[in-house]
């Protein structure tokens, strides 16, 4: 990707404010990667196991950042699947045979292991100049009173727009501050104006992240919740909207795993997806594109907050060196380099550099508007579900299939899927996560 001047420096606090949560099926990361139980990089090496940067190119770019920017210790980076990550931490710490010195994962990856992670109050206290948002440092306590991980990086989902589509924007509508109603009208007008060819695409393919749209955007925007409000009247309204929006989507959307490729090919002109899956959409013509926040619904602008953190397992062999590595990874230069290379946003208040790749600059504008909105509703990916995460994900996918593809009655679908969801939640007895009331047993009302 060509790196050009993306304009004036943007304040990090202005840019993201609260923060962004790539998901248990990738949201900060994609699937794949090397399965390892914590490879030993040799004496004195900091073994860094993570659920992030599992795709080969992302891993190689991050390893170069580690080699170039982190001087406190030699680091062996091992990206793994979330299931391997979880079982490795559990087995090594419980057996008191720890090889991993840094555990890097999403908030949801780390949350089940709070009791196995070292308290890091001393470390975060020494990083006061980083300017972590208070919401992020509170999340890092994993529901307790002490810091269990240090915020590492974040990402979210936005809407990519080829400027050709702006000609059909409803009169008086601001593309940076759309409502769901205006967005639907826009997509319908675009289809009519485009010779009845849909301009909207949605990542509803086998590996698409479309379930995150329902969890973090649609339902919070229409109901104010994700789980507790799953089958209420507001949820019915939200799914009725989704049904109408789907009618305006390109039929090939059920094959789209990411939206940057169909956008780049011109198959669609507007699409929602994860920032890492939109970064190549503009190709070599960034001036032809704009990235914008998700629309707002009756309850507000729901968006998914995807946060990754860095923890140190109890009994880690290189704990002191690990702390120094974490200090480096939260430094302004490394945070900026990760943004440039792998499109994941900083968690600190440091100014962003002026030489961001053009598409990253476009995404930064969208993220700033989305998270800085007065009616923003931050949502997290499911927390504490472990191996059941896939089953919960499937429930949201089932709702989409039955309502939008099969045309089944919305309330009946939601009632049936809610029973399955409650069966899982009653078994796990996990606390709710944002935007539902945190700290209370999670269950569909």
PDB file of N, CA and C in Angstrom, residues 355-406:
ATOM      1  N   UNK A 355       1.994  10.618   8.187  1.00  0.00           N
ATOM      2  CA  UNK A 355       2.275   9.822   6.980  1.00  0.00           C
ATOM      3  C   UNK A 355       1.517   8.502   6.964  1.00  0.00           C
ATOM      4  N   UNK A 356       0.302   8.502   7.526  1.00  0.00           N
ATOM      5  CA  UNK A 356      -0.515   7.299   7.493  1.00  0.00           C
ATOM      6  C   UNK A 356      -0.850   6.935   6.049  1.00  0.00           C
ATOM      7  N   UNK A 357      -0.952   5.646   5.741  1.00  0.00           N
ATOM      8  CA  UNK A 357      -1.469   5.265   4.423  1.00  0.00           C
ATOM      9  C   UNK A 357      -2.830   5.915   4.213  1.00  0.00           C
ATOM     10  N   UNK A 358      -3.156   6.328   3.002  1.00  0.00           N
ATOM     11  CA  UNK A 358      -4.400   7.071   2.768  1.00  0.00           C
ATOM     12  C   UNK A 358      -5.647   6.376   3.298  1.00  0.00           C
ATOM     13  N   UNK A 359      -5.759   5.065   3.088  1.00  0.00           N
ATOM     14  CA  UNK A 359      -6.962   4.370   3.538  1.00  0.00           C
ATOM     15  C   UNK A 359      -7.078   4.383   5.055  1.00  0.00           C
ATOM     16  N   UNK A 360      -5.948   4.269   5.754  1.00  0.00           N
ATOM     17  CA  UNK A 360      -5.977   4.325   7.216  1.00  0.00           C
ATOM     18  C   UNK A 360      -6.479   5.687   7.665  1.00  0.00           C
ATOM     19  N   UNK A 361      -6.070   6.731   6.958  1.00  0.00           N
ATOM     20  CA  UNK A 361      -6.577   8.059   7.274  1.00  0.00           C
ATOM     21  C   UNK A 361      -8.079   8.154   7.088  1.00  0.00           C
ATOM     22  N   UNK A 362      -8.592   7.545   6.024  1.00  0.00           N
ATOM     23  CA  UNK A 362     -10.042   7.520   5.800  1.00  0.00           C
ATOM     24  C   UNK A 362     -10.753   6.788   6.928  1.00  0.00           C
ATOM     25  N   UNK A 363     -10.203   5.641   7.318  1.00  0.00           N
ATOM     26  CA  UNK A 363     -10.814   4.869   8.401  1.00  0.00           C
ATOM     27  C   UNK A 363     -10.758   5.624   9.721  1.00  0.00           C
ATOM     28  N   UNK A 364      -9.659   6.346   9.934  1.00  0.00           N
ATOM     29  CA  UNK A 364      -9.523   7.112  11.172  1.00  0.00           C
ATOM     30  C   UNK A 364     -10.648   8.136  11.302  1.00  0.00           C
ATOM     31  N   UNK A 365     -10.999   8.777  10.204  1.00  0.00           N
ATOM     32  CA  UNK A 365     -12.089   9.746  10.229  1.00  0.00           C
ATOM     33  C   UNK A 365     -13.403   9.081  10.605  1.00  0.00           C
ATOM     34  N   UNK A 366     -13.656   7.904  10.035  1.00  0.00           N
ATOM     35  CA  UNK A 366     -14.894   7.182  10.339  1.00  0.00           C
ATOM     36  C   UNK A 366     -14.937   6.725  11.787  1.00  0.00           C
ATOM     37  N   UNK A 367     -13.840   6.212  12.272  1.00  0.00           N
ATOM     38  CA  UNK A 367     -13.776   5.733  13.656  1.00  0.00           C
ATOM     39  C   UNK A 367     -13.982   6.880  14.630  1.00  0.00           C
ATOM     40  N   UNK A 368     -13.354   8.015  14.326  1.00  0.00           N
ATOM     41  CA  UNK A 368     -13.501   9.195  15.185  1.00  0.00           C
ATOM     42  C   UNK A 368     -14.968   9.613  15.272  1.00  0.00           C
ATOM     43  N   UNK A 369     -15.638   9.677  14.123  1.00  0.00           N
ATOM     44  CA  UNK A 369     -17.044  10.078  14.123  1.00  0.00           C
ATOM     45  C   UNK A 369     -17.940   9.072  14.807  1.00  0.00           C
ATOM     46  N   UNK A 370     -17.627   7.805  14.641  1.00  0.00           N
ATOM     47  CA  UNK A 370     -18.459   6.750  15.220  1.00  0.00           C
ATOM     48  C   UNK A 370     -18.368   6.737  16.733  1.00  0.00           C
ATOM     49  N   UNK A 371     -17.155   6.753  17.243  1.00  0.00           N
ATOM     50  CA  UNK A 371     -16.975   6.620  18.681  1.00  0.00           C
ATOM     51  C   UNK A 371     -17.118   7.928  19.423  1.00  0.00           C
ATOM     52  N   UNK A 372     -16.992   9.038  18.688  1.00  0.00           N
ATOM     53  CA  UNK A 372     -17.166  10.335  19.324  1.00  0.00           C
ATOM     54  C   UNK A 372     -18.595  10.833  19.301  1.00  0.00           C
ATOM     55  N   UNK A 373     -19.491  10.057  18.698  1.00  0.00           N
ATOM     56  CA  UNK A 373     -20.889  10.482  18.619  1.00  0.00           C
ATOM     57  C   UNK A 373     -21.519  10.567  20.007  1.00  0.00           C
ATOM     58  N   UNK A 374     -22.330  11.583  20.229  1.00  0.00           N
ATOM     59  CA  UNK A 374     -22.957  11.762  21.539  1.00  0.00           C
ATOM     60  C   UNK A 374     -23.889  10.610  21.891  1.00  0.00           C
ATOM     61  N   UNK A 375     -24.438   9.938  20.871  1.00  0.00           N
ATOM     62  CA  UNK A 375     -25.375   8.845  21.124  1.00  0.00           C
ATOM     63  C   UNK A 375     -24.735   7.477  20.941  1.00  0.00           C
ATOM     64  N   UNK A 376     -23.387   7.428  21.001  1.00  0.00           N
ATOM     65  CA  UNK A 376     -22.680   6.166  20.781  1.00  0.00           C
ATOM     66  C   UNK A 376     -23.002   5.153  21.876  1.00  0.00           C
ATOM     67  N   UNK A 377     -23.171   3.893  21.478  1.00  0.00           N
ATOM     68  CA  UNK A 377     -23.394   2.778  22.405  1.00  0.00           C
ATOM     69  C   UNK A 377     -22.313   1.738  22.143  1.00  0.00           C
ATOM     70  N   UNK A 378     -21.343   1.635  23.056  1.00  0.00           N
ATOM     71  CA  UNK A 378     -20.242   0.691  22.880  1.00  0.00           C
ATOM     72  C   UNK A 378     -20.684  -0.717  23.252  1.00  0.00           C
ATOM     73  N   UNK A 379     -20.367  -1.676  22.397  1.00  0.00           N
ATOM     74  CA  UNK A 379     -20.666  -3.078  22.642  1.00  0.00           C
ATOM     75  C   UNK A 379     -19.386  -3.888  22.596  1.00  0.00           C
ATOM     76  N   UNK A 380     -19.359  -4.974  23.358  1.00  0.00           N
ATOM     77  CA  UNK A 380     -18.239  -5.902  23.320  1.00  0.00           C
ATOM     78  C   UNK A 380     -18.650  -7.181  22.608  1.00  0.00           C
ATOM     79  N   UNK A 381     -17.687  -7.873  21.991  1.00  0.00           N
ATOM     80  CA  UNK A 381     -17.983  -9.236  21.562  1.00  0.00           C
ATOM     81  C   UNK A 381     -18.287 -10.080  22.806  1.00  0.00           C
ATOM     82  N   UNK A 382     -18.964 -11.200  22.666  1.00  0.00           N
ATOM     83  CA  UNK A 382     -19.291 -12.037  23.832  1.00  0.00           C
ATOM     84  C   UNK A 382     -18.064 -12.351  24.676  1.00  0.00           C
ATOM     85  N   UNK A 383     -18.245 -12.317  25.987  1.00  0.00           N
ATOM     86  CA  UNK A 383     -17.150 -12.524  26.937  1.00  0.00           C
ATOM     87  C   UNK A 383     -17.434 -13.766  27.781  1.00  0.00           C
ATOM     88  N   UNK A 384     -16.433 -14.611  27.930  1.00  0.00           N
ATOM     89  CA  UNK A 384     -16.524 -15.733  28.859  1.00  0.00           C
ATOM     90  C   UNK A 384     -17.251 -16.958  28.345  1.00  0.00           C
ATOM     91  N   UNK A 385     -17.481 -17.026  27.036  1.00  0.00           N
ATOM     92  CA  UNK A 385     -18.233 -18.161  26.494  1.00  0.00           C
ATOM     93  C   UNK A 385     -17.346 -19.362  26.177  1.00  0.00           C
ATOM     94  N   UNK A 386     -16.041 -19.133  26.033  1.00  0.00           N
ATOM     95  CA  UNK A 386     -15.135 -20.242  25.771  1.00  0.00           C
ATOM     96  C   UNK A 386     -15.521 -21.009  24.524  1.00  0.00           C
ATOM     97  N   UNK A 387     -15.584 -22.330  24.647  1.00  0.00           N
ATOM     98  CA  UNK A 387     -15.890 -23.196  23.513  1.00  0.00           C
ATOM     99  C   UNK A 387     -17.304 -22.993  22.993  1.00  0.00           C
ATOM    100  N   UNK A 388     -18.155 -22.346  23.790  1.00  0.00           N
ATOM    101  CA  UNK A 388     -19.542 -22.121  23.378  1.00  0.00           C
ATOM    102  C   UNK A 388     -19.709 -20.887  22.495  1.00  0.00           C
ATOM    103  N   UNK A 389     -18.624 -20.163  22.291  1.00  0.00           N
ATOM    104  CA  UNK A 389     -18.699 -18.951  21.470  1.00  0.00           C
ATOM    105  C   UNK A 389     -19.259 -19.260  20.090  1.00  0.00           C
ATOM    106  N   UNK A 390     -18.800 -20.352  19.493  1.00  0.00           N
ATOM    107  CA  UNK A 390     -19.275 -20.713  18.169  1.00  0.00           C
ATOM    108  C   UNK A 390     -20.768 -20.998  18.134  1.00  0.00           C
ATOM    109  N   UNK A 391     -21.287 -21.603  19.208  1.00  0.00           N
ATOM    110  CA  UNK A 391     -22.714 -21.901  19.259  1.00  0.00           C
ATOM    111  C   UNK A 391     -23.539 -20.618  19.369  1.00  0.00           C
ATOM    112  N   UNK A 392     -23.046 -19.660  20.144  1.00  0.00           N
ATOM    113  CA  UNK A 392     -23.751 -18.388  20.280  1.00  0.00           C
ATOM    114  C   UNK A 392     -23.691 -17.622  18.957  1.00  0.00           C
ATOM    115  N   UNK A 393     -22.531 -17.626  18.326  1.00  0.00           N
ATOM    116  CA  UNK A 393     -22.405 -17.005  17.008  1.00  0.00           C
ATOM    117  C   UNK A 393     -23.422 -17.587  16.039  1.00  0.00           C
ATOM    118  N   UNK A 394     -23.573 -18.894  16.068  1.00  0.00           N
ATOM    119  CA  UNK A 394     -24.485 -19.560  15.133  1.00  0.00           C
ATOM    120  C   UNK A 394     -25.931 -19.140  15.363  1.00  0.00           C
ATOM    121  N   UNK A 395     -26.280 -18.837  16.603  1.00  0.00           N
ATOM    122  CA  UNK A 395     -27.649 -18.397  16.889  1.00  0.00           C
ATOM    123  C   UNK A 395     -27.961 -17.095  16.157  1.00  0.00           C
ATOM    124  N   UNK A 396     -27.030 -16.157  16.163  1.00  0.00           N
ATOM    125  CA  UNK A 396     -27.255 -14.896  15.445  1.00  0.00           C
ATOM    126  C   UNK A 396     -27.298 -15.135  13.939  1.00  0.00           C
ATOM    127  N   UNK A 397     -26.456 -16.040  13.462  1.00  0.00           N
ATOM    128  CA  UNK A 397     -26.485 -16.382  12.043  1.00  0.00           C
ATOM    129  C   UNK A 397     -27.793 -17.069  11.671  1.00  0.00           C
ATOM    130  N   UNK A 398     -28.294 -17.915  12.581  1.00  0.00           N
ATOM    131  CA  UNK A 398     -29.570 -18.591  12.327  1.00  0.00           C
ATOM    132  C   UNK A 398     -30.710 -17.583  12.192  1.00  0.00           C
ATOM    133  N   UNK A 399     -30.686 -16.567  13.054  1.00  0.00           N
ATOM    134  CA  UNK A 399     -31.727 -15.534  12.978  1.00  0.00           C
ATOM    135  C   UNK A 399     -31.716 -14.872  11.610  1.00  0.00           C
ATOM    136  N   UNK A 400     -30.527 -14.534  11.138  1.00  0.00           N
ATOM    137  CA  UNK A 400     -30.405 -13.915   9.818  1.00  0.00           C
ATOM    138  C   UNK A 400     -30.938 -14.840   8.731  1.00  0.00           C
ATOM    139  N   UNK A 401     -30.521 -16.095   8.761  1.00  0.00           N
ATOM    140  CA  UNK A 401     -30.946 -17.026   7.713  1.00  0.00           C
ATOM    141  C   UNK A 401     -32.464 -17.209   7.716  1.00  0.00           C
ATOM    142  N   UNK A 402     -33.020 -17.450   8.900  1.00  0.00           N
ATOM    143  CA  UNK A 402     -34.443 -17.757   8.973  1.00  0.00           C
ATOM    144  C   UNK A 402     -35.302 -16.539   8.662  1.00  0.00           C
ATOM    145  N   UNK A 403     -34.877 -15.366   9.111  1.00  0.00           N
ATOM    146  CA  UNK A 403     -35.682 -14.149   8.913  1.00  0.00           C
ATOM    147  C   UNK A 403     -35.468 -13.563   7.527  1.00  0.00           C
ATOM    148  N   UNK A 404     -34.197 -13.366   7.147  1.00  0.00           N
ATOM    149  CA  UNK A 404     -33.897 -12.636   5.918  1.00  0.00           C
ATOM    150  C   UNK A 404     -33.852 -13.524   4.673  1.00  0.00           C
ATOM    151  N   UNK A 405     -33.400 -14.758   4.830  1.00  0.00           N
ATOM    152  CA  UNK A 405     -33.300 -15.639   3.670  1.00  0.00           C
ATOM    153  C   UNK A 405     -34.530 -16.525   3.498  1.00  0.00           C
ATOM    154  N   UNK A 406     -35.060 -17.037   4.626  1.00  0.00           N
ATOM    155  CA  UNK A 406     -36.172 -17.984   4.558  1.00  0.00           C
ATOM    156  C   UNK A 406     -37.536 -17.337   4.751  1.00  0.00           C
TER     157      UNK A 406
END
